[in-house]
Amino acid sequence: MLRFLFLFTFIVSFSLPSHAQLLHDPASMKNVQNSLDKIYNYEFDEAEVFMSHIEKKYPNHPVSHILDSFILFWKYLPIKDNPVKSKEYFKKLELCLESINKKFGKNSTDPEAVFYTMVARGYMAMLYNYRGEMVNAAGEGKKAYNAFTEGMKLISKNPEFYFTSGMYNYYIEVYPEEHPIVKPLLIFFKSGNKELGLKQIDNATKVGTITRAESCFYLAHLYLKYESRPEKAVVYTEKLVNLYPHNPVFRMKNTESLLLAGKYESAAKDIAILRKINTGFYPVAWRTFQGIVEEKGENNDTAAQHEYLLALKTPHDDQYTKEYHALAYAGLARISARAGNKQKARDYYKKCLEKAEYRAVIKEAKSFK
């Protein structure tokens, strides 16, 4: 959710009226969009070529520092695990704030200055979140609320706001369902509409430019985690893989969607690609995926158990692959149940519930008797 908040501020900074020339320079805006596409596709050198054109025409512009931070975020994902690059990441965001002060003056109320400041502080909040510094992260996210509500009025003027408005409409309803403790804190927030939110995000996958990729990614995530409709998620993850074939995060999400939708043969092709990545959080993903293929696609409980156990010995990342440990525990529970060991199945499901966030997985674990 925080990652979405910060992308929103990035979008807003390109969408509201401003005196800045860059926003009215189609060629430079195209370079911004090309930079983003190259970053998403892990073509970082190519992205920097487009970024250099922006920097040359608009020296020390805040957007250059934002793009620099964005490339670091993806190149060293998860950046929280790289102290050196985390420091560099923060420095880029601080440079952004400094350039805002030089261009507009300290504490400027100019719309562009305000929103570039939100972008920089938003990405800082993302790193706070990854580090577990939730108070600092939540504080930054709270500052974005007014921009959210303003953006909901601007859909007719800029289709990028379909994404931000849809995400707000969906999450403001679903989040308190998952975390009842926050309900009193949301009493003064504008109400949402989950069904409308899904439709708006879907519109963004079709008409958005800057928001297209994030719209596909988050809509797939919503269908997997909350709606329990993996067949719908596949539509969007396959689009991501087609657009950005070199992005392993998008391929990982596509594989997960295919597997949960029962498309084991199609998923096997993606698993073969992911298995070539033996660093970061990818091994826990492809081992879990292979376990699902063995269990549900090949009906081979012995091979599946082997893969699931190896997956659980492989560290996960709380932001990206935590659910794969839950899926592995659920798989082991089903295997144990079929073997007639109900107590062992219960033990595995108990461990599953300690990790699980997907509603379908939680339902499966809780319903086992």
mmCIF file of C-alpha atoms in Angstrom:
data_model
loop_
_atom_site.group_PDB
_atom_site.id
_atom_site.type_symbol
_atom_site.label_atom_id
_atom_site.label_comp_id
_atom_site.label_asym_id
_atom_site.label_seq_id
_atom_site.Cartn_x
_atom_site.Cartn_y
_atom_site.Cartn_z
ATOM 1 C CA MET A 1 0.000 0.000 0.000
ATOM 2 C CA LEU A 2 2.814 2.428 0.859
ATOM 3 C CA ARG A 3 4.522 1.786 -2.470
ATOM 4 C CA PHE A 4 1.269 2.803 -4.154
ATOM 5 C CA LEU A 5 1.044 5.991 -2.073
ATOM 6 C CA PHE A 6 4.466 7.060 -3.236
ATOM 7 C CA LEU A 7 3.830 6.281 -6.896
ATOM 8 C CA PHE A 8 0.711 8.423 -6.573
ATOM 9 C CA THR A 9 2.689 11.461 -5.528
ATOM 10 C CA PHE A 10 5.029 10.834 -8.471
ATOM 11 C CA ILE A 11 2.050 10.832 -10.841
ATOM 12 C CA VAL A 12 0.529 13.942 -9.319
ATOM 13 C CA SER A 13 3.744 15.870 -9.819
ATOM 14 C CA PHE A 14 3.325 15.327 -13.565
ATOM 15 C CA SER A 15 -0.412 15.935 -13.651
ATOM 16 C CA LEU A 16 -1.266 19.199 -11.980
ATOM 17 C CA PRO A 17 -0.974 22.658 -13.559
ATOM 18 C CA SER A 18 2.430 24.225 -13.108
ATOM 19 C CA HIS A 19 4.641 26.981 -14.404
ATOM 20 C CA ALA A 20 7.457 24.509 -15.050
ATOM 21 C CA GLN A 21 8.462 24.188 -18.683
ATOM 22 C CA LEU A 22 9.142 20.446 -18.502
ATOM 23 C CA LEU A 23 5.479 19.629 -17.999
ATOM 24 C CA HIS A 24 4.638 21.460 -21.218
ATOM 25 C CA ASP A 25 7.500 19.925 -23.173
ATOM 26 C CA PRO A 26 6.163 16.800 -24.959
ATOM 27 C CA ALA A 27 9.618 15.574 -25.978
ATOM 28 C CA SER A 28 10.937 15.730 -22.432
ATOM 29 C CA MET A 29 7.824 14.122 -21.006
ATOM 30 C CA LYS A 30 8.294 11.325 -23.543
ATOM 31 C CA ASN A 31 11.827 10.909 -22.220
ATOM 32 C CA VAL A 32 10.406 10.610 -18.708
ATOM 33 C CA GLN A 33 7.993 7.907 -19.855
ATOM 34 C CA ASN A 34 10.705 6.077 -21.802
ATOM 35 C CA SER A 35 12.930 6.185 -18.738
ATOM 36 C CA LEU A 36 10.238 4.540 -16.647
ATOM 37 C CA ASP A 37 9.611 1.831 -19.250
ATOM 38 C CA LYS A 38 13.305 1.010 -19.428
ATOM 39 C CA ILE A 39 13.604 0.891 -15.643
ATOM 40 C CA TYR A 40 10.624 -1.483 -15.385
ATOM 41 C CA ASN A 41 12.268 -3.726 -17.995
ATOM 42 C CA TYR A 42 15.587 -3.733 -16.102
ATOM 43 C CA GLU A 43 17.296 -1.908 -18.976
ATOM 44 C CA PHE A 44 18.994 0.504 -16.640
ATOM 45 C CA ASP A 45 21.719 1.734 -18.985
ATOM 46 C CA GLU A 46 19.125 2.542 -21.628
ATOM 47 C CA ALA A 47 17.014 4.344 -19.037
ATOM 48 C CA GLU A 48 19.959 6.537 -18.112
ATOM 49 C CA VAL A 49 20.315 7.618 -21.747
ATOM 50 C CA PHE A 50 16.797 9.074 -21.684
ATOM 51 C CA MET A 51 17.413 10.507 -18.235
ATOM 52 C CA SER A 52 20.551 12.275 -19.486
ATOM 53 C CA HIS A 53 18.472 14.110 -22.094
ATOM 54 C CA ILE A 54 16.211 15.422 -19.343
ATOM 55 C CA GLU A 55 19.139 16.479 -17.169
ATOM 56 C CA LYS A 56 20.852 18.216 -20.077
ATOM 57 C CA LYS A 57 17.776 20.289 -20.921
ATOM 58 C CA TYR A 58 16.658 20.854 -17.329
ATOM 59 C CA PRO A 59 19.773 20.811 -15.094
ATOM 60 C CA ASN A 60 19.194 19.883 -11.472
ATOM 61 C CA HIS A 61 15.458 19.496 -12.010
ATOM 62 C CA PRO A 62 13.719 17.593 -9.175
ATOM 63 C CA VAL A 63 12.458 14.915 -11.577
ATOM 64 C CA SER A 64 16.029 13.878 -12.413
ATOM 65 C CA HIS A 65 16.731 13.069 -8.787
ATOM 66 C CA ILE A 66 13.429 11.220 -8.500
ATOM 67 C CA LEU A 67 14.264 9.071 -11.534
ATOM 68 C CA ASP A 68 17.734 8.440 -10.095
ATOM 69 C CA SER A 69 16.150 7.166 -6.892
ATOM 70 C CA PHE A 70 13.666 5.064 -8.846
ATOM 71 C CA ILE A 71 16.419 3.330 -10.800
ATOM 72 C CA LEU A 72 18.246 2.544 -7.546
ATOM 73 C CA PHE A 73 15.063 1.132 -6.051
ATOM 74 C CA TRP A 74 14.589 -1.373 -8.880
ATOM 75 C CA LYS A 75 18.237 -2.121 -9.599
ATOM 76 C CA TYR A 76 18.981 -3.087 -6.002
ATOM 77 C CA LEU A 77 15.620 -4.540 -4.998
ATOM 78 C CA PRO A 78 15.083 -4.920 -2.073
ATOM 79 C CA ILE A 79 17.134 -1.816 -1.430
ATOM 80 C CA LYS A 80 16.674 -2.053 2.336
ATOM 81 C CA ASP A 81 19.126 -4.974 2.323
ATOM 82 C CA ASN A 82 21.908 -2.901 0.760
ATOM 83 C CA PRO A 83 23.166 -0.302 3.275
ATOM 84 C CA VAL A 84 25.460 1.406 0.762
ATOM 85 C CA LYS A 85 22.754 1.788 -1.882
ATOM 86 C CA SER A 86 20.154 2.717 0.734
ATOM 87 C CA LYS A 87 22.378 5.623 1.724
ATOM 88 C CA GLU A 88 22.779 6.627 -1.926
ATOM 89 C CA TYR A 89 19.009 6.331 -2.378
ATOM 90 C CA PHE A 90 18.363 8.696 0.495
ATOM 91 C CA LYS A 91 20.962 11.096 -0.874
ATOM 92 C CA LYS A 92 19.155 11.287 -4.232
ATOM 93 C CA LEU A 93 15.930 12.144 -2.443
ATOM 94 C CA GLU A 94 17.673 14.762 -0.330
ATOM 95 C CA LEU A 95 19.092 16.276 -3.528
ATOM 96 C CA CYS A 96 15.563 16.428 -4.856
ATOM 97 C CA LEU A 97 14.451 18.411 -1.811
ATOM 98 C CA GLU A 98 17.458 20.699 -2.136
ATOM 99 C CA SER A 99 16.720 21.365 -5.807
ATOM 100 C CA ILE A 100 13.120 22.209 -4.902
ATOM 101 C CA ASN A 101 14.331 24.758 -2.371
ATOM 102 C CA LYS A 102 16.693 26.314 -4.909
ATOM 103 C CA LYS A 103 14.064 26.445 -7.637
ATOM 104 C CA PHE A 104 11.035 27.538 -5.613
ATOM 105 C CA GLY A 105 12.343 28.672 -2.250
ATOM 106 C CA LYS A 106 11.991 26.996 1.123
ATOM 107 C CA ASN A 107 8.458 25.962 2.114
ATOM 108 C CA SER A 108 7.098 27.107 -1.243
ATOM 109 C CA THR A 109 3.369 26.614 -1.829
ATOM 110 C CA ASP A 110 3.817 26.373 -5.594
ATOM 111 C CA PRO A 111 1.946 23.202 -6.699
ATOM 112 C CA GLU A 112 5.003 21.700 -8.360
ATOM 113 C CA ALA A 113 7.212 22.349 -5.331
ATOM 114 C CA VAL A 114 4.630 20.837 -2.994
ATOM 115 C CA PHE A 115 4.195 17.691 -5.046
ATOM 116 C CA TYR A 116 7.857 17.081 -5.777
ATOM 117 C CA THR A 117 8.391 17.383 -2.042
ATOM 118 C CA MET A 118 5.683 14.765 -1.534
ATOM 119 C CA VAL A 119 7.419 12.479 -4.003
ATOM 120 C CA ALA A 120 10.778 12.695 -2.272
ATOM 121 C CA ARG A 121 9.348 12.286 1.195
ATOM 122 C CA GLY A 122 7.131 9.484 -0.058
ATOM 123 C CA TYR A 123 10.052 7.431 -1.308
ATOM 124 C CA MET A 124 11.824 8.106 1.972
ATOM 125 C CA ALA A 125 8.752 6.734 3.731
ATOM 126 C CA MET A 126 8.912 3.615 1.583
ATOM 127 C CA LEU A 127 12.365 2.850 2.863
ATOM 128 C CA TYR A 128 11.219 3.543 6.424
ATOM 129 C CA ASN A 129 8.503 0.967 5.827
ATOM 130 C CA TYR A 130 10.974 -1.617 4.516
ATOM 131 C CA ARG A 131 13.151 -1.043 7.564
ATOM 132 C CA GLY A 132 10.206 -1.595 9.866
ATOM 133 C CA GLU A 133 10.094 2.056 10.972
ATOM 134 C CA MET A 134 6.318 2.143 10.692
ATOM 135 C CA VAL A 135 5.694 5.353 12.636
ATOM 136 C CA ASN A 136 7.910 7.348 10.289
ATOM 137 C CA ALA A 137 6.424 5.595 7.248
ATOM 138 C CA ALA A 138 2.825 6.166 8.317
ATOM 139 C CA GLY A 139 3.534 9.812 9.032
ATOM 140 C CA GLU A 140 4.693 10.364 5.469
ATOM 141 C CA GLY A 141 1.746 8.468 4.011
ATOM 142 C CA LYS A 142 -0.699 10.560 6.011
ATOM 143 C CA LYS A 143 0.595 13.718 4.324
ATOM 144 C CA ALA A 144 -0.583 12.360 0.965
ATOM 145 C CA TYR A 145 -4.265 12.178 1.927
ATOM 146 C CA ASN A 146 -5.279 15.633 0.679
ATOM 147 C CA ALA A 147 -3.616 14.937 -2.653
ATOM 148 C CA PHE A 148 -5.588 11.697 -2.937
ATOM 149 C CA THR A 149 -8.921 13.398 -2.492
ATOM 150 C CA GLU A 150 -7.909 16.153 -4.906
ATOM 151 C CA GLY A 151 -6.840 13.597 -7.487
ATOM 152 C CA MET A 152 -10.263 11.951 -7.381
ATOM 153 C CA LYS A 153 -11.687 15.171 -8.823
ATOM 154 C CA LEU A 154 -9.267 15.192 -11.734
ATOM 155 C CA ILE A 155 -10.033 11.909 -13.558
ATOM 156 C CA SER A 156 -11.773 13.756 -16.387
ATOM 157 C CA LYS A 157 -8.672 15.905 -16.886
ATOM 158 C CA ASN A 158 -6.047 13.204 -16.619
ATOM 159 C CA PRO A 159 -6.664 9.442 -17.025
ATOM 160 C CA GLU A 160 -3.647 8.657 -14.802
ATOM 161 C CA PHE A 161 -5.939 9.420 -11.876
ATOM 162 C CA TYR A 162 -8.028 6.328 -12.578
ATOM 163 C CA PHE A 163 -5.272 4.361 -10.835
ATOM 164 C CA THR A 164 -4.912 6.552 -7.768
ATOM 165 C CA SER A 165 -8.655 7.005 -7.337
ATOM 166 C CA GLY A 166 -9.300 3.298 -7.807
ATOM 167 C CA MET A 167 -6.669 2.317 -5.280
ATOM 168 C CA TYR A 168 -8.055 4.751 -2.758
ATOM 169 C CA ASN A 169 -11.643 3.575 -3.309
ATOM 170 C CA TYR A 170 -10.608 -0.045 -2.830
ATOM 171 C CA TYR A 171 -8.114 0.180 0.024
ATOM 172 C CA ILE A 172 -10.058 2.606 2.202
ATOM 173 C CA GLU A 173 -12.730 -0.108 2.415
ATOM 174 C CA VAL A 174 -10.667 -3.296 2.497
ATOM 175 C CA TYR A 175 -7.923 -2.180 4.880
ATOM 176 C CA PRO A 176 -10.185 -1.754 7.927
ATOM 177 C CA GLU A 177 -11.780 -5.112 7.088
ATOM 178 C CA GLU A 178 -8.350 -6.695 7.503
ATOM 179 C CA HIS A 179 -7.249 -4.458 10.374
ATOM 180 C CA PRO A 180 -10.310 -3.502 12.476
ATOM 181 C CA ILE A 181 -8.097 -1.653 14.936
ATOM 182 C CA VAL A 182 -7.635 1.195 12.438
ATOM 183 C CA LYS A 183 -11.369 1.839 11.902
ATOM 184 C CA PRO A 184 -11.555 4.666 14.487
ATOM 185 C CA LEU A 185 -8.606 6.355 12.783
ATOM 186 C CA LEU A 186 -10.386 6.416 9.411
ATOM 187 C CA ILE A 187 -13.606 8.042 10.579
ATOM 188 C CA PHE A 188 -12.678 11.381 9.010
ATOM 189 C CA PHE A 189 -11.531 9.840 5.713
ATOM 190 C CA LYS A 190 -13.693 9.890 2.608
ATOM 191 C CA SER A 191 -15.545 6.578 2.117
ATOM 192 C CA GLY A 192 -14.685 4.329 -0.810
ATOM 193 C CA ASN A 193 -16.257 1.687 -3.028
ATOM 194 C CA LYS A 194 -14.412 -1.572 -3.720
ATOM 195 C CA GLU A 195 -16.274 -2.463 -6.921
ATOM 196 C CA LEU A 196 -15.770 1.032 -8.330
ATOM 197 C CA GLY A 197 -12.137 0.905 -7.298
ATOM 198 C CA LEU A 198 -11.503 -2.285 -9.269
ATOM 199 C CA LYS A 199 -13.179 -0.795 -12.342
ATOM 200 C CA GLN A 200 -11.135 2.388 -12.100
ATOM 201 C CA ILE A 201 -7.839 0.532 -11.811
ATOM 202 C CA ASP A 202 -8.830 -1.623 -14.776
ATOM 203 C CA ASN A 203 -9.440 1.569 -16.759
ATOM 204 C CA ALA A 204 -5.954 2.724 -15.819
ATOM 205 C CA THR A 205 -4.426 -0.457 -17.287
ATOM 206 C CA LYS A 206 -5.991 0.554 -20.615
ATOM 207 C CA VAL A 207 -5.649 4.342 -20.740
ATOM 208 C CA GLY A 208 -2.832 5.090 -18.314
ATOM 209 C CA THR A 209 0.703 5.820 -19.452
ATOM 210 C CA ILE A 210 2.776 6.461 -16.354
ATOM 211 C CA THR A 211 0.394 4.309 -14.302
ATOM 212 C CA ARG A 212 -0.090 1.387 -16.711
ATOM 213 C CA ALA A 213 2.451 -0.994 -15.173
ATOM 214 C CA GLU A 214 1.606 -0.250 -11.549
ATOM 215 C CA SER A 215 -2.116 -0.566 -12.336
ATOM 216 C CA CYS A 216 -1.582 -4.073 -13.738
ATOM 217 C CA PHE A 217 0.643 -5.091 -10.822
ATOM 218 C CA TYR A 218 -1.659 -3.848 -8.090
ATOM 219 C CA LEU A 219 -4.865 -5.047 -9.695
ATOM 220 C CA ALA A 220 -3.371 -8.539 -9.952
ATOM 221 C CA HIS A 221 -2.339 -8.291 -6.309
ATOM 222 C CA LEU A 222 -5.860 -7.321 -5.237
ATOM 223 C CA TYR A 223 -7.381 -10.236 -7.129
ATOM 224 C CA LEU A 224 -4.893 -12.648 -5.540
ATOM 225 C CA LYS A 225 -4.849 -11.385 -1.962
ATOM 226 C CA TYR A 226 -8.362 -10.127 -1.316
ATOM 227 C CA GLU A 227 -10.692 -11.203 -4.112
ATOM 228 C CA SER A 228 -9.375 -14.791 -4.433
ATOM 229 C CA ARG A 229 -9.774 -14.677 -8.205
ATOM 230 C CA PRO A 230 -6.391 -15.693 -9.641
ATOM 231 C CA GLU A 231 -7.862 -16.170 -13.113
ATOM 232 C CA LYS A 232 -8.494 -12.403 -13.164
ATOM 233 C CA ALA A 233 -4.974 -11.690 -11.923
ATOM 234 C CA VAL A 234 -3.500 -13.637 -14.851
ATOM 235 C CA VAL A 235 -4.957 -11.137 -17.319
ATOM 236 C CA TYR A 236 -2.845 -8.357 -15.829
ATOM 237 C CA THR A 237 0.331 -10.252 -14.946
ATOM 238 C CA GLU A 238 0.563 -11.662 -18.470
ATOM 239 C CA LYS A 239 0.279 -8.117 -19.788
ATOM 240 C CA LEU A 240 3.168 -7.079 -17.534
ATOM 241 C CA VAL A 241 5.376 -9.937 -18.700
ATOM 242 C CA ASN A 242 4.633 -9.091 -22.314
ATOM 243 C CA LEU A 243 5.472 -5.435 -21.771
ATOM 244 C CA TYR A 244 8.504 -6.006 -19.521
ATOM 245 C CA PRO A 245 9.884 -9.494 -20.208
ATOM 246 C CA HIS A 246 13.131 -8.828 -18.336
ATOM 247 C CA ASN A 247 11.496 -7.822 -15.050
ATOM 248 C CA PRO A 248 11.815 -10.827 -12.674
ATOM 249 C CA VAL A 249 9.351 -9.413 -10.122
ATOM 250 C CA PHE A 250 6.622 -9.214 -12.745
ATOM 251 C CA ARG A 251 7.467 -12.707 -13.995
ATOM 252 C CA MET A 252 7.366 -14.042 -10.447
ATOM 253 C CA LYS A 253 3.912 -12.531 -9.938
ATOM 254 C CA ASN A 254 2.736 -13.949 -13.259
ATOM 255 C CA THR A 255 3.928 -17.436 -12.281
ATOM 256 C CA GLU A 256 2.096 -17.201 -8.976
ATOM 257 C CA SER A 257 -1.103 -16.074 -10.716
ATOM 258 C CA LEU A 258 -0.922 -18.913 -13.250
ATOM 259 C CA LEU A 259 -0.365 -21.522 -10.548
ATOM 260 C CA LEU A 260 -3.189 -20.307 -8.316
ATOM 261 C CA ALA A 261 -5.423 -20.279 -11.400
ATOM 262 C CA GLY A 262 -4.524 -23.917 -12.095
ATOM 263 C CA LYS A 263 -2.515 -23.207 -15.262
ATOM 264 C CA TYR A 264 0.395 -25.471 -14.320
ATOM 265 C CA GLU A 265 1.768 -26.090 -17.796
ATOM 266 C CA SER A 266 1.946 -22.390 -18.594
ATOM 267 C CA ALA A 267 3.514 -21.655 -15.197
ATOM 268 C CA ALA A 268 6.232 -24.254 -15.778
ATOM 269 C CA LYS A 269 7.680 -22.114 -18.569
ATOM 270 C CA ASP A 270 8.084 -19.140 -16.240
ATOM 271 C CA ILE A 271 9.499 -21.330 -13.461
ATOM 272 C CA ALA A 272 12.249 -22.508 -15.825
ATOM 273 C CA ILE A 273 13.251 -18.859 -16.325
ATOM 274 C CA LEU A 274 13.062 -17.993 -12.624
ATOM 275 C CA ARG A 275 15.170 -21.019 -11.653
ATOM 276 C CA LYS A 276 18.132 -19.320 -13.338
ATOM 277 C CA ILE A 277 18.052 -16.651 -10.614
ATOM 278 C CA ASN A 278 19.812 -18.000 -7.536
ATOM 279 C CA THR A 279 20.154 -14.716 -5.668
ATOM 280 C CA GLY A 280 17.859 -12.494 -3.643
ATOM 281 C CA PHE A 281 14.350 -13.652 -2.772
ATOM 282 C CA TYR A 282 13.736 -15.539 -6.021
ATOM 283 C CA PRO A 283 14.813 -19.046 -4.916
ATOM 284 C CA VAL A 284 12.057 -19.233 -2.299
ATOM 285 C CA ALA A 285 9.592 -18.282 -5.029
ATOM 286 C CA TRP A 286 10.587 -20.841 -7.654
ATOM 287 C CA ARG A 287 10.971 -23.635 -5.111
ATOM 288 C CA THR A 288 7.453 -22.991 -3.819
ATOM 289 C CA PHE A 289 6.167 -22.781 -7.371
ATOM 290 C CA GLN A 290 7.852 -26.046 -8.305
ATOM 291 C CA GLY A 291 6.264 -27.636 -5.260
ATOM 292 C CA ILE A 292 2.816 -26.547 -6.406
ATOM 293 C CA VAL A 293 3.453 -27.927 -9.902
ATOM 294 C CA GLU A 294 4.605 -31.272 -8.464
ATOM 295 C CA GLU A 295 1.685 -31.480 -6.050
ATOM 296 C CA LYS A 296 -1.206 -30.234 -8.140
ATOM 297 C CA GLY A 297 0.041 -30.564 -11.692
ATOM 298 C CA GLU A 298 1.917 -33.881 -11.459
ATOM 299 C CA ASN A 299 0.214 -35.457 -8.400
ATOM 300 C CA ASN A 300 3.671 -36.238 -7.032
ATOM 301 C CA ASP A 301 3.509 -35.635 -3.286
ATOM 302 C CA THR A 302 7.048 -36.891 -2.668
ATOM 303 C CA ALA A 303 8.616 -34.426 -5.092
ATOM 304 C CA ALA A 304 6.299 -31.657 -3.912
ATOM 305 C CA GLN A 305 7.222 -32.232 -0.267
ATOM 306 C CA HIS A 306 10.901 -32.037 -1.187
ATOM 307 C CA GLU A 307 10.446 -28.671 -2.911
ATOM 308 C CA TYR A 308 8.257 -27.210 -0.173
ATOM 309 C CA LEU A 309 10.754 -28.142 2.544
ATOM 310 C CA LEU A 310 13.592 -26.590 0.557
ATOM 311 C CA ALA A 311 11.487 -23.440 0.076
ATOM 312 C CA LEU A 312 10.972 -23.159 3.834
ATOM 313 C CA LYS A 313 14.729 -23.404 4.376
ATOM 314 C CA THR A 314 15.161 -20.474 1.994
ATOM 315 C CA PRO A 315 14.778 -16.963 3.471
ATOM 316 C CA HIS A 316 11.840 -14.895 2.289
ATOM 317 C CA ASP A 317 11.392 -11.150 2.014
ATOM 318 C CA ASP A 318 8.482 -9.712 3.992
ATOM 319 C CA GLN A 319 7.513 -7.361 1.182
ATOM 320 C CA TYR A 320 7.627 -9.733 -1.772
ATOM 321 C CA THR A 321 7.810 -13.433 -0.880
ATOM 322 C CA LYS A 322 6.393 -13.914 2.619
ATOM 323 C CA GLU A 323 3.231 -15.503 1.203
ATOM 324 C CA TYR A 324 5.292 -18.212 -0.495
ATOM 325 C CA HIS A 325 6.226 -19.655 2.884
ATOM 326 C CA ALA A 326 2.517 -19.704 3.712
ATOM 327 C CA LEU A 327 1.811 -21.517 0.432
ATOM 328 C CA ALA A 328 4.576 -24.025 1.167
ATOM 329 C CA TYR A 329 3.195 -24.763 4.647
ATOM 330 C CA ALA A 330 -0.286 -25.176 3.172
ATOM 331 C CA GLY A 331 1.090 -27.604 0.597
ATOM 332 C CA LEU A 332 2.805 -29.667 3.282
ATOM 333 C CA ALA A 333 -0.437 -29.670 5.288
ATOM 334 C CA ARG A 334 -2.397 -31.064 2.335
ATOM 335 C CA ILE A 335 0.253 -33.727 1.740
ATOM 336 C CA SER A 336 0.174 -34.715 5.413
ATOM 337 C CA ALA A 337 -3.610 -34.907 5.376
ATOM 338 C CA ARG A 338 -3.578 -37.184 2.339
ATOM 339 C CA ALA A 339 -1.043 -39.384 4.116
ATOM 340 C CA GLY A 340 -3.468 -39.738 7.027
ATOM 341 C CA ASN A 341 -1.483 -37.595 9.476
ATOM 342 C CA LYS A 342 -4.063 -35.032 10.509
ATOM 343 C CA GLN A 343 -2.137 -33.746 13.498
ATOM 344 C CA LYS A 344 0.870 -32.966 11.344
ATOM 345 C CA ALA A 345 -1.445 -31.253 8.864
ATOM 346 C CA ARG A 346 -2.862 -29.101 11.670
ATOM 347 C CA ASP A 347 0.655 -28.169 12.766
ATOM 348 C CA TYR A 348 1.565 -27.117 9.238
ATOM 349 C CA TYR A 349 -1.628 -25.086 8.854
ATOM 350 C CA LYS A 350 -0.894 -23.365 12.166
ATOM 351 C CA LYS A 351 2.488 -22.303 10.805
ATOM 352 C CA CYS A 352 0.799 -21.300 7.572
ATOM 353 C CA LEU A 353 -1.490 -18.906 9.442
ATOM 354 C CA GLU A 354 1.531 -17.226 11.003
ATOM 355 C CA LYS A 355 2.619 -16.159 7.519
ATOM 356 C CA ALA A 356 -0.534 -16.049 5.399
ATOM 357 C CA GLU A 357 -2.134 -12.818 4.210
ATOM 358 C CA TYR A 358 -4.141 -14.098 1.238
ATOM 359 C CA ARG A 359 -7.781 -14.620 2.171
ATOM 360 C CA ALA A 360 -8.033 -17.902 0.262
ATOM 361 C CA VAL A 361 -5.005 -19.366 2.045
ATOM 362 C CA ILE A 362 -6.272 -18.247 5.445
ATOM 363 C CA LYS A 363 -9.689 -19.737 4.715
ATOM 364 C CA GLU A 364 -8.137 -23.062 3.711
ATOM 365 C CA ALA A 365 -6.025 -23.241 6.870
ATOM 366 C CA LYS A 366 -8.824 -22.257 9.223
ATOM 367 C CA SER A 367 -11.366 -24.636 7.694
ATOM 368 C CA PHE A 368 -9.211 -27.750 8.167
ATOM 369 C CA LYS A 369 -10.627 -30.018 10.878
#
